[in-house]
mmCIF file of C-alpha atoms in Angstrom:
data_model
loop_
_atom_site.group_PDB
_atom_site.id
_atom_site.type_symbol
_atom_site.label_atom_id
_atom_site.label_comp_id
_atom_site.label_asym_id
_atom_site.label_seq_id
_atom_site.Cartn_x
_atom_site.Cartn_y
_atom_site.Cartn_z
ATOM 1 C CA UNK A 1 -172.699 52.225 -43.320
ATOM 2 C CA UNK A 2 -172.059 53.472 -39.708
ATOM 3 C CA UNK A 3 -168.857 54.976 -40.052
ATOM 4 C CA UNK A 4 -169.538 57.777 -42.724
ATOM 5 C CA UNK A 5 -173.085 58.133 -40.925
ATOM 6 C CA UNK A 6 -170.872 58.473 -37.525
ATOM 7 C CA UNK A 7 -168.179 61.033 -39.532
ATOM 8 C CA UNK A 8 -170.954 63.080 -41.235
ATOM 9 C CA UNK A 9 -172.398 64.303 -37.794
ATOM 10 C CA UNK A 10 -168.750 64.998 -36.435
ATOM 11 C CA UNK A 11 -167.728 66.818 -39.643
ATOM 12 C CA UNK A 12 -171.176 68.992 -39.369
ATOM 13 C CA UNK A 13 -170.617 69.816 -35.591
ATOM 14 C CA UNK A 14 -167.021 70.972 -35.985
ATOM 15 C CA UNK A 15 -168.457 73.190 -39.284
ATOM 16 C CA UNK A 16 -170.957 74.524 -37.128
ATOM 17 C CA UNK A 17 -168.457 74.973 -34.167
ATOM 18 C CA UNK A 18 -166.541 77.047 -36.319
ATOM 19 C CA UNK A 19 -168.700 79.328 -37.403
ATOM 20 C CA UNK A 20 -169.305 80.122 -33.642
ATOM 21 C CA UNK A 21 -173.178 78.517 -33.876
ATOM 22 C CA UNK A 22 -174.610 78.725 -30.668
ATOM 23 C CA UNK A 23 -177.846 77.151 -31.097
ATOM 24 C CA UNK A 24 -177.006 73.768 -29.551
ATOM 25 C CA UNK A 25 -178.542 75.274 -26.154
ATOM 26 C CA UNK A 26 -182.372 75.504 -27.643
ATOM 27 C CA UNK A 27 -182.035 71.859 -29.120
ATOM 28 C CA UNK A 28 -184.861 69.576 -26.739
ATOM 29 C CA UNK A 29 -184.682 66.101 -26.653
ATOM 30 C CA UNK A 30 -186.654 64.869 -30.223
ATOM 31 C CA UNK A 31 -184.311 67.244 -32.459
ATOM 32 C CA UNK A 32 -181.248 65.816 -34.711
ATOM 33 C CA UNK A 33 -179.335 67.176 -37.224
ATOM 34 C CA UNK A 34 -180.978 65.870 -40.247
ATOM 35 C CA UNK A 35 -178.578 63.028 -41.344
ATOM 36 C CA UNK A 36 -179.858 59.755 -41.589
ATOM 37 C CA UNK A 37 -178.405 56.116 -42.060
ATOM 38 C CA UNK A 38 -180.476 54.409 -44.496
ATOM 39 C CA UNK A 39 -180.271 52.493 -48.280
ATOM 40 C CA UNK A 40 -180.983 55.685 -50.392
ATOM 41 C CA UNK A 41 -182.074 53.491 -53.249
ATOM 42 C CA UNK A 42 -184.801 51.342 -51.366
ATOM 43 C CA UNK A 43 -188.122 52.933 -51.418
ATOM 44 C CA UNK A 44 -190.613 54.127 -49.290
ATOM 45 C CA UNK A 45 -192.017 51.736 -47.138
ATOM 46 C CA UNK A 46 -195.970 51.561 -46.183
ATOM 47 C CA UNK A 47 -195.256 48.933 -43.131
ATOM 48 C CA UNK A 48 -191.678 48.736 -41.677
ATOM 49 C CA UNK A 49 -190.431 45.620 -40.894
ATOM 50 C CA UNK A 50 -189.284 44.776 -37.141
ATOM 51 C CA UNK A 51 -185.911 45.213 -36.203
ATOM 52 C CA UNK A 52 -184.961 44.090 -32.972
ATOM 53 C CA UNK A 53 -182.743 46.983 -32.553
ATOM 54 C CA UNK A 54 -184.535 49.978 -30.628
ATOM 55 C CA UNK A 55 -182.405 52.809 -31.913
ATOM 56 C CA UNK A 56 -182.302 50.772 -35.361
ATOM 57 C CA UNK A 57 -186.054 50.822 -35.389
ATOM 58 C CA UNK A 58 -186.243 54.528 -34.570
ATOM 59 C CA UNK A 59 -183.795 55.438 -37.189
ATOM 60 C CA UNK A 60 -185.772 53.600 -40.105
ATOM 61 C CA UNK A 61 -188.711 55.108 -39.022
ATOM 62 C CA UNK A 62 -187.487 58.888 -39.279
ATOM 63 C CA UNK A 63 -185.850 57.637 -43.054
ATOM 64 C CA UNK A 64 -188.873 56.130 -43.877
ATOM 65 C CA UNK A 65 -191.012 59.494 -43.090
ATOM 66 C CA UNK A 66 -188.603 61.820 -44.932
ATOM 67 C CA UNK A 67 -188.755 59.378 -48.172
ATOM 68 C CA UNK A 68 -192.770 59.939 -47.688
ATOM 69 C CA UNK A 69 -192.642 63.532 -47.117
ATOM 70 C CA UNK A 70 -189.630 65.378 -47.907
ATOM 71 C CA UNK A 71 -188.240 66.828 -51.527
ATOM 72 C CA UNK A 72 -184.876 67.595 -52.305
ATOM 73 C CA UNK A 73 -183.069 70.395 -54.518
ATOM 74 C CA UNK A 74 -179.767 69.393 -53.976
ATOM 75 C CA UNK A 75 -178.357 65.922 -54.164
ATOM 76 C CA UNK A 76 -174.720 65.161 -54.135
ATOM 77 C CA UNK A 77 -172.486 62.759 -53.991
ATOM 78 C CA UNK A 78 -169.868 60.058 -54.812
ATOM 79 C CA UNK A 79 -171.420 56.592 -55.611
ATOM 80 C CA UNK A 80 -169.901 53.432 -55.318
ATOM 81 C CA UNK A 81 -168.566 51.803 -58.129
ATOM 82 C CA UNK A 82 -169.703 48.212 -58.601
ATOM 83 C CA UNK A 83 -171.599 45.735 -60.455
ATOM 84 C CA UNK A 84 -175.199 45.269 -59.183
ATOM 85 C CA UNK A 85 -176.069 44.891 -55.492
ATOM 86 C CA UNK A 86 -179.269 46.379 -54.714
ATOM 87 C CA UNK A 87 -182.147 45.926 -57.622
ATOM 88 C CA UNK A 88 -185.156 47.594 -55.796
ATOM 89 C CA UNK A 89 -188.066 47.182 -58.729
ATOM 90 C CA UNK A 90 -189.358 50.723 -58.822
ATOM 91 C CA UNK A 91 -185.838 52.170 -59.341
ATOM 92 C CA UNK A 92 -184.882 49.114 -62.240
ATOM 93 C CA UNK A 93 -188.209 50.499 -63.717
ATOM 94 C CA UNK A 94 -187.017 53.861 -64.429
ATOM 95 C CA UNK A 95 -183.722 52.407 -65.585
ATOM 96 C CA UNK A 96 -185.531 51.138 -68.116
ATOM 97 C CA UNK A 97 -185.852 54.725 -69.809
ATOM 98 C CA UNK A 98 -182.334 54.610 -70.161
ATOM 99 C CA UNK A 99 -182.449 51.647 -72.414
ATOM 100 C CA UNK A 100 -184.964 52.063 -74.410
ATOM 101 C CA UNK A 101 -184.077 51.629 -78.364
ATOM 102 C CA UNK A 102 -181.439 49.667 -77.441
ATOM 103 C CA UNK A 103 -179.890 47.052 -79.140
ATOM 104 C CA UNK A 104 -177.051 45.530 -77.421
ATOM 105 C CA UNK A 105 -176.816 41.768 -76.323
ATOM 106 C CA UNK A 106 -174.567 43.454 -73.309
ATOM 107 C CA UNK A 107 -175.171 46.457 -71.174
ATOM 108 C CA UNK A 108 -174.096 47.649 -67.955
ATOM 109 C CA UNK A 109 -176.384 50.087 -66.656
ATOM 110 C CA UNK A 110 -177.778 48.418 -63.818
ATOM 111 C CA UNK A 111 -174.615 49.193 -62.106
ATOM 112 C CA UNK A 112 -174.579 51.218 -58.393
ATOM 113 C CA UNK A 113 -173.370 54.509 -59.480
ATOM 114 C CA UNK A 114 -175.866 54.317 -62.457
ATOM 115 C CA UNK A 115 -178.635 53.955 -60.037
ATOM 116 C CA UNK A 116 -177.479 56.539 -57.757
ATOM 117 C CA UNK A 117 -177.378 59.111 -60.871
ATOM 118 C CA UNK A 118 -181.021 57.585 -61.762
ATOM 119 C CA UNK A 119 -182.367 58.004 -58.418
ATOM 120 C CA UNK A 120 -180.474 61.911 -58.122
ATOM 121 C CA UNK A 121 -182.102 62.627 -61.660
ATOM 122 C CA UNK A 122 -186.116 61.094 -60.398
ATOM 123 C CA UNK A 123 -185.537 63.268 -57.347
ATOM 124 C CA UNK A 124 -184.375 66.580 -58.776
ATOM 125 C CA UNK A 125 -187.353 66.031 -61.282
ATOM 126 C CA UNK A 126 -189.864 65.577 -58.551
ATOM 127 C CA UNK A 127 -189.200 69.621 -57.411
ATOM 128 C CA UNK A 128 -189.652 72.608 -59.267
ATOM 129 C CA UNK A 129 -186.256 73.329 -59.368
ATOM 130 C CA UNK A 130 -183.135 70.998 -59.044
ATOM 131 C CA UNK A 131 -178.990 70.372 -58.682
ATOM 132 C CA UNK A 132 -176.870 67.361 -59.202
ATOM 133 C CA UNK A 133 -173.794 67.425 -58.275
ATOM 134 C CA UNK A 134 -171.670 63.959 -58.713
ATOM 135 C CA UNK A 135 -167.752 62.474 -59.039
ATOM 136 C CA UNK A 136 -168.757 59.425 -60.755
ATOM 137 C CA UNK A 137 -167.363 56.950 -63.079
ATOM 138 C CA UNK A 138 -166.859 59.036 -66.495
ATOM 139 C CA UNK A 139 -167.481 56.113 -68.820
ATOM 140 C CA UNK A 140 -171.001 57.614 -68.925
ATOM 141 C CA UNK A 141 -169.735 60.507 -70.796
ATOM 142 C CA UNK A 142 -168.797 58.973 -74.464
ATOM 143 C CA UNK A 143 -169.792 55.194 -73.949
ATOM 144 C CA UNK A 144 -172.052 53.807 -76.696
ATOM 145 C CA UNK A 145 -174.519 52.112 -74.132
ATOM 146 C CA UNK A 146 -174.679 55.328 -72.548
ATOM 147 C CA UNK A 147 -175.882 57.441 -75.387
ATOM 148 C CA UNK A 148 -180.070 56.822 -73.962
ATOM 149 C CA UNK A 149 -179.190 58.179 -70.576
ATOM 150 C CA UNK A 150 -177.142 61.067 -72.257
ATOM 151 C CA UNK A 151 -180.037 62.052 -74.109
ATOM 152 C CA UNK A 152 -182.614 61.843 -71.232
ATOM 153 C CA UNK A 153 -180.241 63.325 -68.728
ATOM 154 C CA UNK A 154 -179.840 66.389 -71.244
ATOM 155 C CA UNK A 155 -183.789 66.588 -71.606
ATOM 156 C CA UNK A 156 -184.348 66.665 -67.607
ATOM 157 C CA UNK A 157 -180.930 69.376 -67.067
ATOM 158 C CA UNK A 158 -180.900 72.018 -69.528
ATOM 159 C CA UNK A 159 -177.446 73.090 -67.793
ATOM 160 C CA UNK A 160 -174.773 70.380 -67.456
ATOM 161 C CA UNK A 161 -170.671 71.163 -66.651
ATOM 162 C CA UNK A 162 -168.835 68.550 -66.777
ATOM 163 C CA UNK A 163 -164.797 68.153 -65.406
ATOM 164 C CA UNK A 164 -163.374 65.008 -67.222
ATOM 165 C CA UNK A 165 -160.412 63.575 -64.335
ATOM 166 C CA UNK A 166 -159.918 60.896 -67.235
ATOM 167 C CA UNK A 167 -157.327 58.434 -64.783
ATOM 168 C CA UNK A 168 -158.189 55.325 -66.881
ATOM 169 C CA UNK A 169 -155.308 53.601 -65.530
ATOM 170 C CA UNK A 170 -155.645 50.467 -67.788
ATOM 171 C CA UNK A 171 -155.750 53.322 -70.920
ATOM 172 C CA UNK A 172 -153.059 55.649 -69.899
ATOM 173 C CA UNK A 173 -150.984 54.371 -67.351
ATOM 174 C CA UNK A 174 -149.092 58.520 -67.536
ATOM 175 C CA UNK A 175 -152.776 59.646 -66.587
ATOM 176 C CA UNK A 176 -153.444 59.516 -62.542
ATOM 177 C CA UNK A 177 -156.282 59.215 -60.905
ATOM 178 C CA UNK A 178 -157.851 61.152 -58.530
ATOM 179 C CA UNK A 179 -158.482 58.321 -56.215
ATOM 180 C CA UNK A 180 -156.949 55.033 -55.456
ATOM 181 C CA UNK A 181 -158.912 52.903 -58.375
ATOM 182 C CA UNK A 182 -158.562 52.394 -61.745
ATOM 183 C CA UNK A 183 -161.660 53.799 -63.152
ATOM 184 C CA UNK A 184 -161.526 57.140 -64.522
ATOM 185 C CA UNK A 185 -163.933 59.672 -62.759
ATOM 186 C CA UNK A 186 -165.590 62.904 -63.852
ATOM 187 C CA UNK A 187 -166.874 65.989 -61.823
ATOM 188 C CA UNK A 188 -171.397 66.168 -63.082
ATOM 189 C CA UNK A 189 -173.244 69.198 -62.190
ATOM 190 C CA UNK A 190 -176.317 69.080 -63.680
ATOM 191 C CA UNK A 191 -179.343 71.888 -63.207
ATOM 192 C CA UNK A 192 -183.270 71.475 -64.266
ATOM 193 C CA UNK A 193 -182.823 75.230 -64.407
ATOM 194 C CA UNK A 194 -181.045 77.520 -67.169
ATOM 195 C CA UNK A 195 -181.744 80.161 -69.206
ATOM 196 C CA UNK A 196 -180.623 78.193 -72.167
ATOM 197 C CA UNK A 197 -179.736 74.386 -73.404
ATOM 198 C CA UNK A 198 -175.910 74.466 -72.975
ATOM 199 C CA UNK A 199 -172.759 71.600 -71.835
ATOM 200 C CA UNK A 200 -170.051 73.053 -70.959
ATOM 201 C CA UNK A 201 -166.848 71.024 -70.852
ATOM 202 C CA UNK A 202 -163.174 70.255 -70.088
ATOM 203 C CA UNK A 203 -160.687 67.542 -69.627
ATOM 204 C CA UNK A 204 -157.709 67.250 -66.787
ATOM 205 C CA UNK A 205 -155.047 65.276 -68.256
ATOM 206 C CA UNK A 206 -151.595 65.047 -65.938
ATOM 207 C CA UNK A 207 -150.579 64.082 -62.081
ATOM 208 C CA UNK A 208 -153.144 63.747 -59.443
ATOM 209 C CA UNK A 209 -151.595 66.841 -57.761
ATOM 210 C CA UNK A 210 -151.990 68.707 -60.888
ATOM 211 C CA UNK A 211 -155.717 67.735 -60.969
ATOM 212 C CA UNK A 212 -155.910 68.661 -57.557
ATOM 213 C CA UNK A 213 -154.267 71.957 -57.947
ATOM 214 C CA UNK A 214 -156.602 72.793 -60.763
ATOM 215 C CA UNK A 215 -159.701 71.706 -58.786
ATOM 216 C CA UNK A 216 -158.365 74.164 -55.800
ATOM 217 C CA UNK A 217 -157.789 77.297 -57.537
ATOM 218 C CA UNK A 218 -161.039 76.953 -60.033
ATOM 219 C CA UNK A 219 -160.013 79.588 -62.035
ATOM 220 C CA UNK A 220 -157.748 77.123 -64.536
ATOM 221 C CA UNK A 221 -161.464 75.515 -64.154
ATOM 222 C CA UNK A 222 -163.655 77.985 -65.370
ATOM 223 C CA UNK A 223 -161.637 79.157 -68.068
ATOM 224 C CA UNK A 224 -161.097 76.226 -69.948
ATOM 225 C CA UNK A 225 -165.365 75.193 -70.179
ATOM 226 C CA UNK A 226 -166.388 74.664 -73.626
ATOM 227 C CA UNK A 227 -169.265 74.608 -75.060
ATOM 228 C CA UNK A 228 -170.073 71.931 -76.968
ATOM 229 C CA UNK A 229 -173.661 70.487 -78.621
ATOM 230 C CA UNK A 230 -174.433 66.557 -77.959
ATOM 231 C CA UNK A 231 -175.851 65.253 -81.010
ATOM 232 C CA UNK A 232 -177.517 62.125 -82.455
ATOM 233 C CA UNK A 233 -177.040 59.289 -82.660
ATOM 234 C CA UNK A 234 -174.430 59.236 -79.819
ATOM 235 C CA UNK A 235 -175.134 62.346 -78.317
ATOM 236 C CA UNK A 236 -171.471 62.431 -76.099
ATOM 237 C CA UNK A 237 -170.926 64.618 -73.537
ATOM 238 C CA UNK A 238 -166.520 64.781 -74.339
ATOM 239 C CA UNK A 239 -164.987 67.046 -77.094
ATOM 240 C CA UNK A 240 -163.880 64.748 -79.990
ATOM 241 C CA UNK A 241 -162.506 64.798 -83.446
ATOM 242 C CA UNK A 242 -165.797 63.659 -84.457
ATOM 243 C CA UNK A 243 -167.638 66.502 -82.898
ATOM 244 C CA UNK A 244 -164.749 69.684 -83.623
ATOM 245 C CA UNK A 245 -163.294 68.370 -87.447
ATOM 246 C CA UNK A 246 -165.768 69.607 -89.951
ATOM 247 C CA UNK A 247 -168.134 67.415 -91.530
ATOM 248 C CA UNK A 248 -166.162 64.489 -89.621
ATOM 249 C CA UNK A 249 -169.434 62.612 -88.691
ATOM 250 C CA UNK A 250 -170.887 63.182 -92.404
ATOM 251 C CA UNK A 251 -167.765 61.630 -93.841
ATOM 252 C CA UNK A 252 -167.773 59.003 -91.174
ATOM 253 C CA UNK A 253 -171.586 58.333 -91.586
ATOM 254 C CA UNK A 254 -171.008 57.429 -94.853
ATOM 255 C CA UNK A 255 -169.182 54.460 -94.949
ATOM 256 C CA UNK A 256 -170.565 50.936 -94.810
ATOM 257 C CA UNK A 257 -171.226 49.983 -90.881
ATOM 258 C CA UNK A 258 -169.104 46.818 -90.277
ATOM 259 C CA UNK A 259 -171.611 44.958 -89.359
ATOM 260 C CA UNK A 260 -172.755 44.713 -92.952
ATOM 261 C CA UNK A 261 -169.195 43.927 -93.979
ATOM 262 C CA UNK A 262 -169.257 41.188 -91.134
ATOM 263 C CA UNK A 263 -171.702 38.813 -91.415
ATOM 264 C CA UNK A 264 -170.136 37.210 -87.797
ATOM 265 C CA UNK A 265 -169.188 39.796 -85.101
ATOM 266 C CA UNK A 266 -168.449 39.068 -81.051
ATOM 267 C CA UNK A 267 -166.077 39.821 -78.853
ATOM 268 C CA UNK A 268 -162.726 38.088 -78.292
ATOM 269 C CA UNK A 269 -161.337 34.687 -76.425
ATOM 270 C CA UNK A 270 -161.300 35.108 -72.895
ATOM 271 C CA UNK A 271 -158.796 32.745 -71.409
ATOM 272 C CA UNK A 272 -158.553 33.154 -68.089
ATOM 273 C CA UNK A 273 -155.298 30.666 -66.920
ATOM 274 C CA UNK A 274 -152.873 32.851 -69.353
ATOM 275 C CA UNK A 275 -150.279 30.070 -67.785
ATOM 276 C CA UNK A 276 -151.969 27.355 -69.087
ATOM 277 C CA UNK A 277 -153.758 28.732 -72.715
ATOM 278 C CA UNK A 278 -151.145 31.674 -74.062
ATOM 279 C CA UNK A 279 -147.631 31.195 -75.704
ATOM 280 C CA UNK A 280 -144.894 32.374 -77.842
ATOM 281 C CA UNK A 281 -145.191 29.530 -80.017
ATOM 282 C CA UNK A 282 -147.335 26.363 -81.069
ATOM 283 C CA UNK A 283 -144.743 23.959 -79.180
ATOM 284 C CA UNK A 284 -144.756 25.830 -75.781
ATOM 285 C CA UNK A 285 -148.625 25.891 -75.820
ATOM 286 C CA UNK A 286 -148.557 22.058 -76.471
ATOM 287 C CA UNK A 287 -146.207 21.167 -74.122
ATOM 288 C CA UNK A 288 -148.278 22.942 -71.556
ATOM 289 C CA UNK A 289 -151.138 21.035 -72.211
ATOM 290 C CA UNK A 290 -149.708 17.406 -72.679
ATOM 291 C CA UNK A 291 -148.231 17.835 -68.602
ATOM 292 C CA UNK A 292 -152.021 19.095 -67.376
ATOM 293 C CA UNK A 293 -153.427 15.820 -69.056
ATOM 294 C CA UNK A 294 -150.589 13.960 -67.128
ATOM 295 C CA UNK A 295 -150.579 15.916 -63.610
ATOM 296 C CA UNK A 296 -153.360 15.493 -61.065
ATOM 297 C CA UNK A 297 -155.510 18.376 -60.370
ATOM 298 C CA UNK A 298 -153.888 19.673 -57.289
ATOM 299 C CA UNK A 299 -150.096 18.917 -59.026
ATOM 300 C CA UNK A 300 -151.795 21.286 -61.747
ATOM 301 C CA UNK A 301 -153.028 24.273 -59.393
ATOM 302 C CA UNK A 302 -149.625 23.960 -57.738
ATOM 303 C CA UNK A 303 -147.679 23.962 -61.278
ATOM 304 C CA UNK A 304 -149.756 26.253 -63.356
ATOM 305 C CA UNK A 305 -151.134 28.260 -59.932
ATOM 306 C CA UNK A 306 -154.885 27.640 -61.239
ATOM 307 C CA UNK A 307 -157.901 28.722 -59.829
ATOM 308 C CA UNK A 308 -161.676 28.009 -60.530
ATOM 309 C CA UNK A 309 -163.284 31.468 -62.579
ATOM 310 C CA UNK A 310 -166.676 31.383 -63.448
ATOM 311 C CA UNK A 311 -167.336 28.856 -66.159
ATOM 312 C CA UNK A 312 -163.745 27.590 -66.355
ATOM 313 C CA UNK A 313 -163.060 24.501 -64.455
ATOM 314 C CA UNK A 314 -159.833 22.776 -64.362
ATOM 315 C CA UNK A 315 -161.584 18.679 -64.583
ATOM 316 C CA UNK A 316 -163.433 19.931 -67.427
ATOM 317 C CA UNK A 317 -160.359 21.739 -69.360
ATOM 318 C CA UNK A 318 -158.403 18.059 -68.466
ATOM 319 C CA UNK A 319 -161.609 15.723 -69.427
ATOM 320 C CA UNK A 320 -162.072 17.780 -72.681
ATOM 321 C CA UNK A 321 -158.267 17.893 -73.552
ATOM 322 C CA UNK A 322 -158.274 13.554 -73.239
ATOM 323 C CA UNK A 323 -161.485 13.243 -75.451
ATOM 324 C CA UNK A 324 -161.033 15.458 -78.278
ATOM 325 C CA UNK A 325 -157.229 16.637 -78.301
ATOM 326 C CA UNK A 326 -155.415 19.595 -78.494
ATOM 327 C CA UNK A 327 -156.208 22.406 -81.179
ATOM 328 C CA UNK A 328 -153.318 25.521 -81.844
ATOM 329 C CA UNK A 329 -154.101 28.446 -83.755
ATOM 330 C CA UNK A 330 -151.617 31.758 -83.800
ATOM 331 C CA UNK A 331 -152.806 34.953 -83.105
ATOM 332 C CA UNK A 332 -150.977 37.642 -84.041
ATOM 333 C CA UNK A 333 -147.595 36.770 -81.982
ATOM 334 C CA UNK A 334 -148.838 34.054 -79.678
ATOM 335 C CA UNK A 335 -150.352 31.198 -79.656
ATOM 336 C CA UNK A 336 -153.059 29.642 -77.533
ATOM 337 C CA UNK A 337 -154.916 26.000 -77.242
ATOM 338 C CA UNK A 338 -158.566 26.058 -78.686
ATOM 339 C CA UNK A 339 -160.421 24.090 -76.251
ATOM 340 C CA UNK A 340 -164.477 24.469 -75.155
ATOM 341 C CA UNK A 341 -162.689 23.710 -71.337
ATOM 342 C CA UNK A 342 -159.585 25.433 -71.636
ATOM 343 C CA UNK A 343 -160.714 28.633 -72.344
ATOM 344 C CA UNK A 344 -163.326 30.123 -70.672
ATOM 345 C CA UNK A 345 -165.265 31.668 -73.252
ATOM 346 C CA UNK A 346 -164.267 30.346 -76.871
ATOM 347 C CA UNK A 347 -166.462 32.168 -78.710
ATOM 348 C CA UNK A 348 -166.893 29.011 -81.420
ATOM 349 C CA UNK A 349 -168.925 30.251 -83.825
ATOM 350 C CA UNK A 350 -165.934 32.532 -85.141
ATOM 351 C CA UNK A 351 -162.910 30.758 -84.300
ATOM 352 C CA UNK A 352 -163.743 27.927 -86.213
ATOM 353 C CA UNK A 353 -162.863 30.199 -88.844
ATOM 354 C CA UNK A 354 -159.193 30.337 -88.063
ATOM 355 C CA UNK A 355 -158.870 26.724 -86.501
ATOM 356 C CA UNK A 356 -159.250 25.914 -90.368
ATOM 357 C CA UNK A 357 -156.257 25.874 -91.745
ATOM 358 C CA UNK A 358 -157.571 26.837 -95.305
ATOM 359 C CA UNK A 359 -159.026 29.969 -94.413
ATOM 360 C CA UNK A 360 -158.161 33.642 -93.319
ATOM 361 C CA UNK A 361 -159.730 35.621 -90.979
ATOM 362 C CA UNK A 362 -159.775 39.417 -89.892
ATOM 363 C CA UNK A 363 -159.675 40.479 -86.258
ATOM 364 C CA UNK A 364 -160.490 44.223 -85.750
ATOM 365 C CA UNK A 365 -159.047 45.474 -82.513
ATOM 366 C CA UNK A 366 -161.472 48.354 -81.006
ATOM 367 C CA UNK A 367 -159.770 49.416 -78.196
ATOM 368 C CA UNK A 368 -155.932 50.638 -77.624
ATOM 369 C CA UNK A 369 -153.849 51.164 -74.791
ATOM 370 C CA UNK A 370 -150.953 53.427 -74.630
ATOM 371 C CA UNK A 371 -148.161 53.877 -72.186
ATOM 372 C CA UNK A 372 -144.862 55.934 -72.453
#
């Protein structure tokens, strides 16, 4: 983007400035300070394509040669959060160490910031020595999907610190962020040097100016690191009960896994028009229904205040509600319509389960949310 590339150089110059750098005078024509506007994650290129742009065209060229020639000790940053934009193959290939031995139908790790920390990791591992040094999105630290990349990011850093910022805002609505966004965020530094195989870790829990006082001073910092030993299967990178109680994970190892207690296992109902699919009781949730069979589609998107997501579509919720009727089941303390249409993702082969009246069925909640 130009407008970091644009602040970068004015931020150096005034640094430079102030530490009364006089150099500028021997600078000819060809030299630059060494900041460069390019994709970091695309590769190398053999041939450059043509851009019609002269000072475009110059600039790829000088990125292109320093991804051919140049090594780097230090890489920092703060990568953007977000779902997959840029899949360049040879960087998706070494993703791929990240997931291997795993077994989940679902996984997030092509994510941006995940290939940012892949491509910091390939290039500290390409010197002799290397530093990483990232704010990045902190579900990497304890996630189960993450526990591959722990394990190869501890093999290539022998040395990693780690600040936990927490600021999950949809977990702990009295924990702020750092920054503007809901995803918590944690402070990486990560060496291929050390002279021995250690994490050392701490949490911030409180106000963002809290945080930001502690981050300022360092010293409330440094004296609250821990050390504390990753270890299989999980190998997390966050102090836990089941890394500090004793024999915790023995006791917790021992019990049967519920997927052998579960023969059927997914994730929940999404529904996606709350308005339309969720309510206090059977009756409400019926009425609802019974008026978007009745009102045209644009009536309905004005009523209900619809809108198109994904697979959800309001013709099919209204063409599926005339053929085959309406089906109510109670959840806990609501109720919603059980409909292949009506919800986006019904997840059938379970809730068929408790559509039957006859039977029972468990629902094991994995996740809380707490609030004061």
């Amino acid at each position: 983007m130009m407008a970091p590339y644009a602040i970068a150089h004015m931020k150096l110059a005034l640094k430079l400035d102030d530490t009364d750098f006089t150099g500028w005078r021997d600078l000819g024509p060809d030299d630059r300070a060494r900041i460069y506007l390019t994709n970091a994650l695309e590769p190398k290129r053999s041939q450059l394509p043509q851009v019609g742009f002269e000072a475009l065209a110059h600039e790829a060229e000088a990125v292109n040669a320093v991804k051919w020639e140049k090594r780097f000790t230090i890489v920092i940053g703060n990568p953007p959060y977000s779902s997959s934009i840029c899949e360049p193959e040879w960087l998706l290939r070494r993703l791929d160490d990240w997931k291997q031995g795993l077994n989940e139908t679902k996984s997030d790790l092509n994510r941006e910031e995940w290939k940012f920390l892949r491509l910091a990791q390939y290039l500290c591992m390409s010197t002799s020595a290397g530093i990483l040094g990232f704010i990045i999105n902190r579900d990497f630290l304890d996630g189960i999907v993450k526990r591959r990349m722990r394990e190869h990011l501890g093999q290539s850093f022998p040395l990693r610190i780690v600040v936990d910022l927490n600021g999950d805002v949809k977990g702990n609505i009295a924990d702020e962020n750092v920054f503007e966004i809901e995803q918590g965020v944690a402070i990486t530094i990560l060496s291929t040097i050390s002279m021995k195989n250690c994490l050392r870790f701490t949490s911030l829990v409180g106000t963002r100016e809290q945080k930001y006082a502690d981050l300022s001073a360092k010293t409330p910092i440094d004296g609250a690191l821990t050390e504390i030993a990753p270890s299989a299967p999980y190998f997390r990178w966050v102090q836990s009960a089941s890394t500090t109680a004793a024999g915790a994970a023995n006791e917790y190892s021992s019990w049967v896994p519920l997927d052998r207690v579960f023969t059927h296992k997914s994730s929940g109902i999404q529904t996606k028009n709350d308005p339309i699919c969720i309510g206090w009781s059977a009756s409400e949730v019926l009425r609802r229904v019974e008026r978007l069979v009745k009102l045209t589609a644009k009536e309905a998107r004005a009523v209900f205040d619809l809108e198109d997501d994904g697979v959800w579509s309001l013709t099919a919720a209204k063409d599926d509600l005339r053929q085959f009727g309406i089906s109510r089941r109670m959840f806990g303390a609501f109720y919603t319509a059980l409909s292949i249409f009506v919800l986006s993702t019904t997840r059938t082969n379970l809730m068929v389960f408790s559509v039957a009246r006859a039977t029972s069925s468990c629902a094991i909640c994995l996740m809380a949310v707490t609030w004061d």
